[in-house]
PDB file of C-alpha atoms and ligand atoms in Angstrom:
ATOM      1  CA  UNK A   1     103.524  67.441 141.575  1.00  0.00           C
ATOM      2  CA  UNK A   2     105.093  69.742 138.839  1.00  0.00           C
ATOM      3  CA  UNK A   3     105.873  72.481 141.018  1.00  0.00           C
ATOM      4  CA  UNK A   4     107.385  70.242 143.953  1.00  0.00           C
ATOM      5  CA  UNK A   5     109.370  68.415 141.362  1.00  0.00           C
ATOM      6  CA  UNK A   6     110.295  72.293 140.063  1.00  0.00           C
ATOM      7  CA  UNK A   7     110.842  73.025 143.583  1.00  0.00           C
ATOM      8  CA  UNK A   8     113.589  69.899 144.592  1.00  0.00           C
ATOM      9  CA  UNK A   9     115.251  71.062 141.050  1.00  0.00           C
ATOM     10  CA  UNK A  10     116.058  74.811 141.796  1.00  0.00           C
ATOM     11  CA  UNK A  11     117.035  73.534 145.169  1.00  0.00           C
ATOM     12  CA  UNK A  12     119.663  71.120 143.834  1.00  0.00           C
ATOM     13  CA  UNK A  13     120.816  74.065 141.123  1.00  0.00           C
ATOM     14  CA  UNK A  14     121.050  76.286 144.349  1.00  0.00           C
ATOM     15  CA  UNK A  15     123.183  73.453 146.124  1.00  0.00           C
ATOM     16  CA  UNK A  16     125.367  72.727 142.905  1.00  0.00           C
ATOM     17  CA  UNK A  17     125.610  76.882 142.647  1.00  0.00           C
ATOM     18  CA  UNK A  18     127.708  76.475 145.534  1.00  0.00           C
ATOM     19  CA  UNK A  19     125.330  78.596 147.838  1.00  0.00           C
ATOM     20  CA  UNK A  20     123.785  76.214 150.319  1.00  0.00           C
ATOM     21  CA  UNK A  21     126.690  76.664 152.962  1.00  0.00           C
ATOM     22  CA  UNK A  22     125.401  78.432 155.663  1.00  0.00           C
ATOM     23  CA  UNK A  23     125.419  82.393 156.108  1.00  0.00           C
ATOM     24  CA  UNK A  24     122.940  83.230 158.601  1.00  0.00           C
ATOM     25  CA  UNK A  25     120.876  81.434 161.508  1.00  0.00           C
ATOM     26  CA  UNK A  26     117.537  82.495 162.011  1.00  0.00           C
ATOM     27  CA  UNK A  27     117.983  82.891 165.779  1.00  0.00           C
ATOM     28  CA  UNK A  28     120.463  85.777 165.047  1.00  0.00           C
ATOM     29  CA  UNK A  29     118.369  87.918 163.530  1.00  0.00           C
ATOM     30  CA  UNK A  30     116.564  90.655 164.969  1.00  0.00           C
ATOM     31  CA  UNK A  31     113.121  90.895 164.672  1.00  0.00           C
ATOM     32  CA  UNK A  32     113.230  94.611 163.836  1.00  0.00           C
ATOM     33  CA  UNK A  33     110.318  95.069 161.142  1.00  0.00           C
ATOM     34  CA  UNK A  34     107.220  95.522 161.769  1.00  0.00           C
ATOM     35  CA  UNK A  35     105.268  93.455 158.906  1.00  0.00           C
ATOM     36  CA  UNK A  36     101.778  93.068 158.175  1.00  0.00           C
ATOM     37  CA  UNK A  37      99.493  90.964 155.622  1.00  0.00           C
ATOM     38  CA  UNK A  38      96.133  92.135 155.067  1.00  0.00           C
ATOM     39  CA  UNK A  39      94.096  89.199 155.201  1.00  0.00           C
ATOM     40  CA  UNK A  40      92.352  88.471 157.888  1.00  0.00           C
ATOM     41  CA  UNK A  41      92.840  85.820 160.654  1.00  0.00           C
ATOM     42  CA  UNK A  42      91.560  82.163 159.122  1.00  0.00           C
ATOM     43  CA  UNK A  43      90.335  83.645 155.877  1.00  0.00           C
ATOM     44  CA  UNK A  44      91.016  81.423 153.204  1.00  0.00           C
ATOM     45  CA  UNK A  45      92.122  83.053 149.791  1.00  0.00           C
ATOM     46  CA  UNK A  46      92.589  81.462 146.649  1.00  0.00           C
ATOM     47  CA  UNK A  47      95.496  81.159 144.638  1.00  0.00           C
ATOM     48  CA  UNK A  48      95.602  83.108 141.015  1.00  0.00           C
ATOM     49  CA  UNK A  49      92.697  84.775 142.524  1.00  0.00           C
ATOM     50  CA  UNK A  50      93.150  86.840 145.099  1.00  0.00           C
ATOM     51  CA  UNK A  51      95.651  89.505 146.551  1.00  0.00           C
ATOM     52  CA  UNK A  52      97.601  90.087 149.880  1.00  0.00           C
ATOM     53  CA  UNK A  53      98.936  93.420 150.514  1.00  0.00           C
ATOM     54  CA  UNK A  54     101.960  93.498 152.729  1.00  0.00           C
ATOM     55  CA  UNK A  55     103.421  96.283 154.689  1.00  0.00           C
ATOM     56  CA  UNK A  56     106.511  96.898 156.570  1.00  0.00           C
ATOM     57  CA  UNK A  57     108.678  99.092 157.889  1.00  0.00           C
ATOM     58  CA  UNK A  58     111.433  99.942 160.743  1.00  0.00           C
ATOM     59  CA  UNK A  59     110.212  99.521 164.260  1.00  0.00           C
ATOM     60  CA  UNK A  60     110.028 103.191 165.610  1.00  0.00           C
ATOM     61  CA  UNK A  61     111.108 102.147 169.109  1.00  0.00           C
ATOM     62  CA  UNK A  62     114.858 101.192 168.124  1.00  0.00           C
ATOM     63  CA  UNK A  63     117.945 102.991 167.994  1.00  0.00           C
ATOM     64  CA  UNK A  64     118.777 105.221 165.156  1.00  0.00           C
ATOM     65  CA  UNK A  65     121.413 103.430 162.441  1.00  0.00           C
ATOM     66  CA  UNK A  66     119.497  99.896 163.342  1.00  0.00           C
ATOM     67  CA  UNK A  67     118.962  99.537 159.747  1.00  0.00           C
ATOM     68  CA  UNK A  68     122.275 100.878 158.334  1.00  0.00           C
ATOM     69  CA  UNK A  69     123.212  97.725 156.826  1.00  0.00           C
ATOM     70  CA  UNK A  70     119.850  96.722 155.357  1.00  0.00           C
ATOM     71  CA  UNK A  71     120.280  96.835 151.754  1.00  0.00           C
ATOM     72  CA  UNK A  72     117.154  94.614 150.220  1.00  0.00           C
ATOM     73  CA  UNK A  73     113.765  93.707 151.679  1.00  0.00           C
ATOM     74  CA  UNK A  74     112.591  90.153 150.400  1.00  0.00           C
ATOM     75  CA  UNK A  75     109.411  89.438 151.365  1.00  0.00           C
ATOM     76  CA  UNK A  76     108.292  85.379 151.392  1.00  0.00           C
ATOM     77  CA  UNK A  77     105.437  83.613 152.057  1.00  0.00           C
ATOM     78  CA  UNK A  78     105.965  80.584 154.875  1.00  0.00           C
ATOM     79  CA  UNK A  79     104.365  78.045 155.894  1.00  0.00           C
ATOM     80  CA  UNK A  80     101.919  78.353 159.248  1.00  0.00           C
ATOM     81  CA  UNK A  81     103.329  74.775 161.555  1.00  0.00           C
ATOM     82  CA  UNK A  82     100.083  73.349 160.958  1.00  0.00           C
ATOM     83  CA  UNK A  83     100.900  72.824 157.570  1.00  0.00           C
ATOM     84  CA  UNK A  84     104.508  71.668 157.912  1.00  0.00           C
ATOM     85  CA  UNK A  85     103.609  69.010 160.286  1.00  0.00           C
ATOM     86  CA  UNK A  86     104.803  65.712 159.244  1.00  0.00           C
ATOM     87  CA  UNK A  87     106.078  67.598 155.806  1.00  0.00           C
ATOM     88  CA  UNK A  88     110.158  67.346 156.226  1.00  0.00           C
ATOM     89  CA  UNK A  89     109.896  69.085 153.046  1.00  0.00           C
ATOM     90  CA  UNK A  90     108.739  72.314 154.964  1.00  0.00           C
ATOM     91  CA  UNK A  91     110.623  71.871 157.894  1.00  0.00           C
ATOM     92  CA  UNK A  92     111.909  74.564 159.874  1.00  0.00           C
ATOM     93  CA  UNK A  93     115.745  74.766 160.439  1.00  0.00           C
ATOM     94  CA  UNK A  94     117.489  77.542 162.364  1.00  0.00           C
ATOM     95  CA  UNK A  95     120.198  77.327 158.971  1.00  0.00           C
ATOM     96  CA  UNK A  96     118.461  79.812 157.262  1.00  0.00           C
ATOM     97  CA  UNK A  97     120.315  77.941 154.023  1.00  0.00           C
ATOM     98  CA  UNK A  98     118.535  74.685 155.150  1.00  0.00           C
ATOM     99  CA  UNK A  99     115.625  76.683 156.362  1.00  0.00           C
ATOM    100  CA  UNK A 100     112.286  75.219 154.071  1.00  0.00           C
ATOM    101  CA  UNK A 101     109.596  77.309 156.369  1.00  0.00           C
ATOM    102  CA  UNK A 102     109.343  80.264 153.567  1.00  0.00           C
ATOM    103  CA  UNK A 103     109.397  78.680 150.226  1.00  0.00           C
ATOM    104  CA  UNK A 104     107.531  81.255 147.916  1.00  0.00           C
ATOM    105  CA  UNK A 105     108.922  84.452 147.383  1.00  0.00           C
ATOM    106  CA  UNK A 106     106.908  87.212 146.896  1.00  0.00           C
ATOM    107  CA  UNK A 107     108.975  90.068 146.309  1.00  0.00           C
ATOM    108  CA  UNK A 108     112.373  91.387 146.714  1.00  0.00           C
ATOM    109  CA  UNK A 109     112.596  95.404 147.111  1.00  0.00           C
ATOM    110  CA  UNK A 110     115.716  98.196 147.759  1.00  0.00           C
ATOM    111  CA  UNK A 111     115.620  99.041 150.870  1.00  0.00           C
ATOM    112  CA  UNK A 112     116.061 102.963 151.573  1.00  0.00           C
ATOM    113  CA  UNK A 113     116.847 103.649 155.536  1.00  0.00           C
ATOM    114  CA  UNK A 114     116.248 107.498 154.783  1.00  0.00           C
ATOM    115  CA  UNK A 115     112.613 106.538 153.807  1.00  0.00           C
ATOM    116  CA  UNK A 116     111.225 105.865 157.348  1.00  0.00           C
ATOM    117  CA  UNK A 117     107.248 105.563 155.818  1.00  0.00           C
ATOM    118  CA  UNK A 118     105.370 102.021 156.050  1.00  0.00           C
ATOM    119  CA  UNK A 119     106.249 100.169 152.661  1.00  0.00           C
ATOM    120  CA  UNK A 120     103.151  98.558 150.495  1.00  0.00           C
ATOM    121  CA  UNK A 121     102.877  95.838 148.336  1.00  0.00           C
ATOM    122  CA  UNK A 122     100.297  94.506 146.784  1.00  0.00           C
ATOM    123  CA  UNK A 123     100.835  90.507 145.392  1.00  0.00           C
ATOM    124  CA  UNK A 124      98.518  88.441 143.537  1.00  0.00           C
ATOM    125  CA  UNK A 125      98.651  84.984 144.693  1.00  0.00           C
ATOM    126  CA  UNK A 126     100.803  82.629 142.073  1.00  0.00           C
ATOM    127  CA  UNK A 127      99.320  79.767 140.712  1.00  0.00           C
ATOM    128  CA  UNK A 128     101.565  77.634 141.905  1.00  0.00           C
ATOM    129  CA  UNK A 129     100.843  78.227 145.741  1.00  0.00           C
ATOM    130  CA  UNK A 130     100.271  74.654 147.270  1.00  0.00           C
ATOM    131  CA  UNK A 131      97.080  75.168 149.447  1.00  0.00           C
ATOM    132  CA  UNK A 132      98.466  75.435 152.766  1.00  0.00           C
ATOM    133  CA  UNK A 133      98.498  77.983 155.913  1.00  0.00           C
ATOM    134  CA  UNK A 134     100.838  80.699 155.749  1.00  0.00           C
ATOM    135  CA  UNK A 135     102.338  84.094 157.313  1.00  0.00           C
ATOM    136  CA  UNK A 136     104.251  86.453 155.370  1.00  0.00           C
ATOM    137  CA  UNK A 137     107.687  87.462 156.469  1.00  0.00           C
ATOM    138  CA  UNK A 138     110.151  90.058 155.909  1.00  0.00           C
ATOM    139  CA  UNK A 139     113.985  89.660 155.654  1.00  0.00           C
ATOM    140  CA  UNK A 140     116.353  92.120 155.589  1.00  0.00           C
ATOM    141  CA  UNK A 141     119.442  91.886 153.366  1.00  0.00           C
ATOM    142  CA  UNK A 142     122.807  93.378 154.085  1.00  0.00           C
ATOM    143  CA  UNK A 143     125.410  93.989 151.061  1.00  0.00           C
ATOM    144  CA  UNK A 144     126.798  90.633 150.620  1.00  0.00           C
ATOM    145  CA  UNK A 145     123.021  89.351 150.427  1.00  0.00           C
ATOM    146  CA  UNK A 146     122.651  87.827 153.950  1.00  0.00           C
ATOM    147  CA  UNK A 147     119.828  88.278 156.003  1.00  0.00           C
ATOM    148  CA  UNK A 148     120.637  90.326 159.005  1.00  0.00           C
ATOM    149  CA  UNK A 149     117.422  91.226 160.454  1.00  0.00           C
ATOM    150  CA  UNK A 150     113.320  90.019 160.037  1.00  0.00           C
ATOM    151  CA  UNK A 151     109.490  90.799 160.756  1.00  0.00           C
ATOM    152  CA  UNK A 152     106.735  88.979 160.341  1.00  0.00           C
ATOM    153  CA  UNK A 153     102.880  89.178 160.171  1.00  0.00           C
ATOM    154  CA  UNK A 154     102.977  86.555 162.948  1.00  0.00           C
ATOM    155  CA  UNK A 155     103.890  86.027 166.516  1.00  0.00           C
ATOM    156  CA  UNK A 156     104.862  82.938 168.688  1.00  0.00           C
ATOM    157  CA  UNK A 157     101.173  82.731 169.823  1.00  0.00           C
ATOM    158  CA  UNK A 158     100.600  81.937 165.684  1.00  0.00           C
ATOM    159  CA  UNK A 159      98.089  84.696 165.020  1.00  0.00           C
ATOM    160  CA  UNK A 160      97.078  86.461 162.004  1.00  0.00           C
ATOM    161  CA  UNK A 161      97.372  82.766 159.800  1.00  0.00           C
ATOM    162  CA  UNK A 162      95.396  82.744 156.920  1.00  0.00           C
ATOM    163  CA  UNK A 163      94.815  79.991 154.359  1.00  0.00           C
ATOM    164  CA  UNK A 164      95.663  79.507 150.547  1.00  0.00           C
ATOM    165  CA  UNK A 165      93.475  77.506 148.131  1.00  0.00           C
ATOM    166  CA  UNK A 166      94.605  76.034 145.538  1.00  0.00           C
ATOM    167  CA  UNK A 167      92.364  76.989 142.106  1.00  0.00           C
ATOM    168  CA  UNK A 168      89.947  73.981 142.155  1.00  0.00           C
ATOM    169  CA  UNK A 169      90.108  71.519 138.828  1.00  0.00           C
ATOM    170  CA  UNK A 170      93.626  72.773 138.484  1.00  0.00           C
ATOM    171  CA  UNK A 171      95.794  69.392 140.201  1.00  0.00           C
ATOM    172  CA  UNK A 172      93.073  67.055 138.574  1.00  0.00           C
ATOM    173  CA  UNK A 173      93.906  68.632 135.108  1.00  0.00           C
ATOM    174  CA  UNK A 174      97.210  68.028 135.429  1.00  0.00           C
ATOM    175  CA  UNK A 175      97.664  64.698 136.317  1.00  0.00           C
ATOM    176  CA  UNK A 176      95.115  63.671 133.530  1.00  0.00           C
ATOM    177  CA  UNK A 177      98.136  65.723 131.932  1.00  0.00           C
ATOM    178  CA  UNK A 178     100.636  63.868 132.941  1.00  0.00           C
ATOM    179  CA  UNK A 179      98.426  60.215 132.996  1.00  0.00           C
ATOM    180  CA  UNK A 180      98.382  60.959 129.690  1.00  0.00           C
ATOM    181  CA  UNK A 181     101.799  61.217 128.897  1.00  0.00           C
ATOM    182  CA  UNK A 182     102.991  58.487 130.439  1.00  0.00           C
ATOM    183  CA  UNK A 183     100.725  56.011 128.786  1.00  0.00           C
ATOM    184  CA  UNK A 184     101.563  57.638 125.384  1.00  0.00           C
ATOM    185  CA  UNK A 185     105.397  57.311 126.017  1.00  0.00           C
ATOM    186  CA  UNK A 186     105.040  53.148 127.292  1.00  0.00           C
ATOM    187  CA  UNK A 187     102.796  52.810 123.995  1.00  0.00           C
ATOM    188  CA  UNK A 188     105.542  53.959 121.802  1.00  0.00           C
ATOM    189  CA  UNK A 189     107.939  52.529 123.608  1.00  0.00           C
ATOM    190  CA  UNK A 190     105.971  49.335 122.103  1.00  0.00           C
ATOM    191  CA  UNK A 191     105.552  50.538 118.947  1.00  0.00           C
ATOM    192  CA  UNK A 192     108.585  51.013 118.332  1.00  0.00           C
ATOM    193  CA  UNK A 193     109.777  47.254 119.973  1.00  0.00           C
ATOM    194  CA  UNK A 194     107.656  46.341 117.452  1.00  0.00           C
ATOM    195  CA  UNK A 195     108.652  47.424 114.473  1.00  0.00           C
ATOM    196  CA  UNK A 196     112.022  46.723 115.382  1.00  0.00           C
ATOM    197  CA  UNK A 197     110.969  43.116 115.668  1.00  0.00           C
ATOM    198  CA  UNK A 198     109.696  42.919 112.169  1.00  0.00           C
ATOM    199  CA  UNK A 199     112.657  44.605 110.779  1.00  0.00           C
ATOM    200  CA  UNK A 200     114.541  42.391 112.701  1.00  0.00           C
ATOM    201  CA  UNK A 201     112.674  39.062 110.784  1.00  0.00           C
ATOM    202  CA  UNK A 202     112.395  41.008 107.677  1.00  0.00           C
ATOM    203  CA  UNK A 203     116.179  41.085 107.475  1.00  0.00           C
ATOM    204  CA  UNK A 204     116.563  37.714 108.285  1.00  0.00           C
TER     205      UNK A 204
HETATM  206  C1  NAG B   1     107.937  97.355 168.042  1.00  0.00           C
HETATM  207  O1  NAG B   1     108.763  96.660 168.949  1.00  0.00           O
HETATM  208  C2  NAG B   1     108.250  96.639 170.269  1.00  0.00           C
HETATM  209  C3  NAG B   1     109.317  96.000 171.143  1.00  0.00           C
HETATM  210  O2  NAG B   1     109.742  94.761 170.608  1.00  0.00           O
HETATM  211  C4  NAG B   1     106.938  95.881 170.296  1.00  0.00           C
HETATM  212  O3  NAG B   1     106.411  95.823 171.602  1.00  0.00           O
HETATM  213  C5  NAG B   1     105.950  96.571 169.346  1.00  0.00           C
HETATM  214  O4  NAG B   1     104.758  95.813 169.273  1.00  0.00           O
HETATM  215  C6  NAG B   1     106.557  96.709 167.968  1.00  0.00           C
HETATM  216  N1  NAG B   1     105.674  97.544 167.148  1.00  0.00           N
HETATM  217  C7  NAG B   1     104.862  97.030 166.221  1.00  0.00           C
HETATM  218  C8  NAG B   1     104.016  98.010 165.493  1.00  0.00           C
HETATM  219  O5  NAG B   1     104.831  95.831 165.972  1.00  0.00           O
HETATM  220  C1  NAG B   2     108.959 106.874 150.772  1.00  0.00           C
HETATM  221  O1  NAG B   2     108.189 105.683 150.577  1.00  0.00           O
HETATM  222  C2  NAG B   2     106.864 105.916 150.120  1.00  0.00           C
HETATM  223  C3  NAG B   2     106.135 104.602 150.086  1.00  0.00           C
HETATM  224  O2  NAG B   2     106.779 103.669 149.259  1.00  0.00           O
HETATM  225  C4  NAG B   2     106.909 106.587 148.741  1.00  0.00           C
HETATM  226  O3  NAG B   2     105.610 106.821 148.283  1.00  0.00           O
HETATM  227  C5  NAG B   2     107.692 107.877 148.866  1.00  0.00           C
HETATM  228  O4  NAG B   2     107.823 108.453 147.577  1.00  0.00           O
HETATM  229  C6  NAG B   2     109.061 107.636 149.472  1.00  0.00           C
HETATM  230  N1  NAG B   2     109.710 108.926 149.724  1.00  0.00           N
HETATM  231  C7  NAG B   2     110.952 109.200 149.335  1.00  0.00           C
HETATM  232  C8  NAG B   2     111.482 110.530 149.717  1.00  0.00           C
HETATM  233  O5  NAG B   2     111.618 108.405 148.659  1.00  0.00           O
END
């Protein structure tokens, strides 16, 4: 609940930033990177636990210069379809500015086209990961920080998903939390009706 309500907030700050009106469309991009994840197909990891190391690099079979523009690699974790069925709040959109398929970043690194070895890194699952089934993806950022090219560790056939547990005891703990909190703001909103009241027939 916290983190979706986090979530809906950065997006409006994004919005109100002025930087929801459209660059790129995913169906533009080239899918020049090869990307993996190392877990393996339909294991289930758990969030704040456990690690994923992804890896990418150039696809050897194109063109020299394919990646002269590529400036920044931001890697993101997205959600598998299974888990954004019936969820408009994953949906995919081809407006990549619209686009709610890869939510949770993971990392964002300088991209060096003279450096033509597989790229590494390792990421320990945030906290905050809703439990869900997810590939990792790849973007490629030119200068003026729009995408221009992607990989991912899936393919149209949706292989290589794995799945994210939440940390059990976590979501119950925070909506005693927030239970809480809510019944001690309505009881002072009484208490404090209250003693208005008797101030109120004091002075009179
Ligand atoms: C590189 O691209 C070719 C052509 O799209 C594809 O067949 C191949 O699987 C890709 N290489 C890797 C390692 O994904
Ligand atoms: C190329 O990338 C690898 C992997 O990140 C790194 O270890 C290596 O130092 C890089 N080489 C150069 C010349 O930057």
């Amino acid at each position: 609940m916290v983190s979706q309500g986090f979530v809906v907030a950065s997006i409006l700050i994004f919005c109100l930033a002025g930087s929801c009106y459209g660059k790129g469309h995913f169906s533009s991009l080239k899918r020049t990177l090869d990307v993996t994840a190392s877990p393996k197909e339909g294991q289930v990891l758990v969030a704040g636990v456990d690690k994923i190391t992804v890896t990418w690099a150039l696809n050897k079979t194109l063109p020299a210069g394919t990646d002269s523009a590529y400036k920044t690699i931001k890697l993101k974790l997205c959600y598998a379809p299974i888990s954004q069925h019936d969820r408009a709040w994953r949906k995919t959109e081809d407006d990549l500015s619209r686009d709610k398929t890869c939510q949770h970043k993971i990392v964002a690194k300088p991209y060096d086209a003279s450096n033509k070895t597989v790229q590494r890194f390792e990421w320990l699952i945030e906290r905050d990961v809703p439990q869900a089934t997810y590939f990792v993806r790849a973007y490629a950022f030119d200068s003026n920080d729009a995408e221009v090219a992607y990989g991912q560790s899936t393919d149209a056939k949706n292989s290589n998903l794995f799945e994210i547990d939440a940390i059990t005891g976590r979501h119950s703990s925070l909506d005693i939390c927030s239970v809480c909190f809510s019944a001690f703001s309505v009881l002072s909103l009484f208490f404090f009706f209250f003693i208005e009241k008797r101030k109120a027939k004091a002075s009179s």
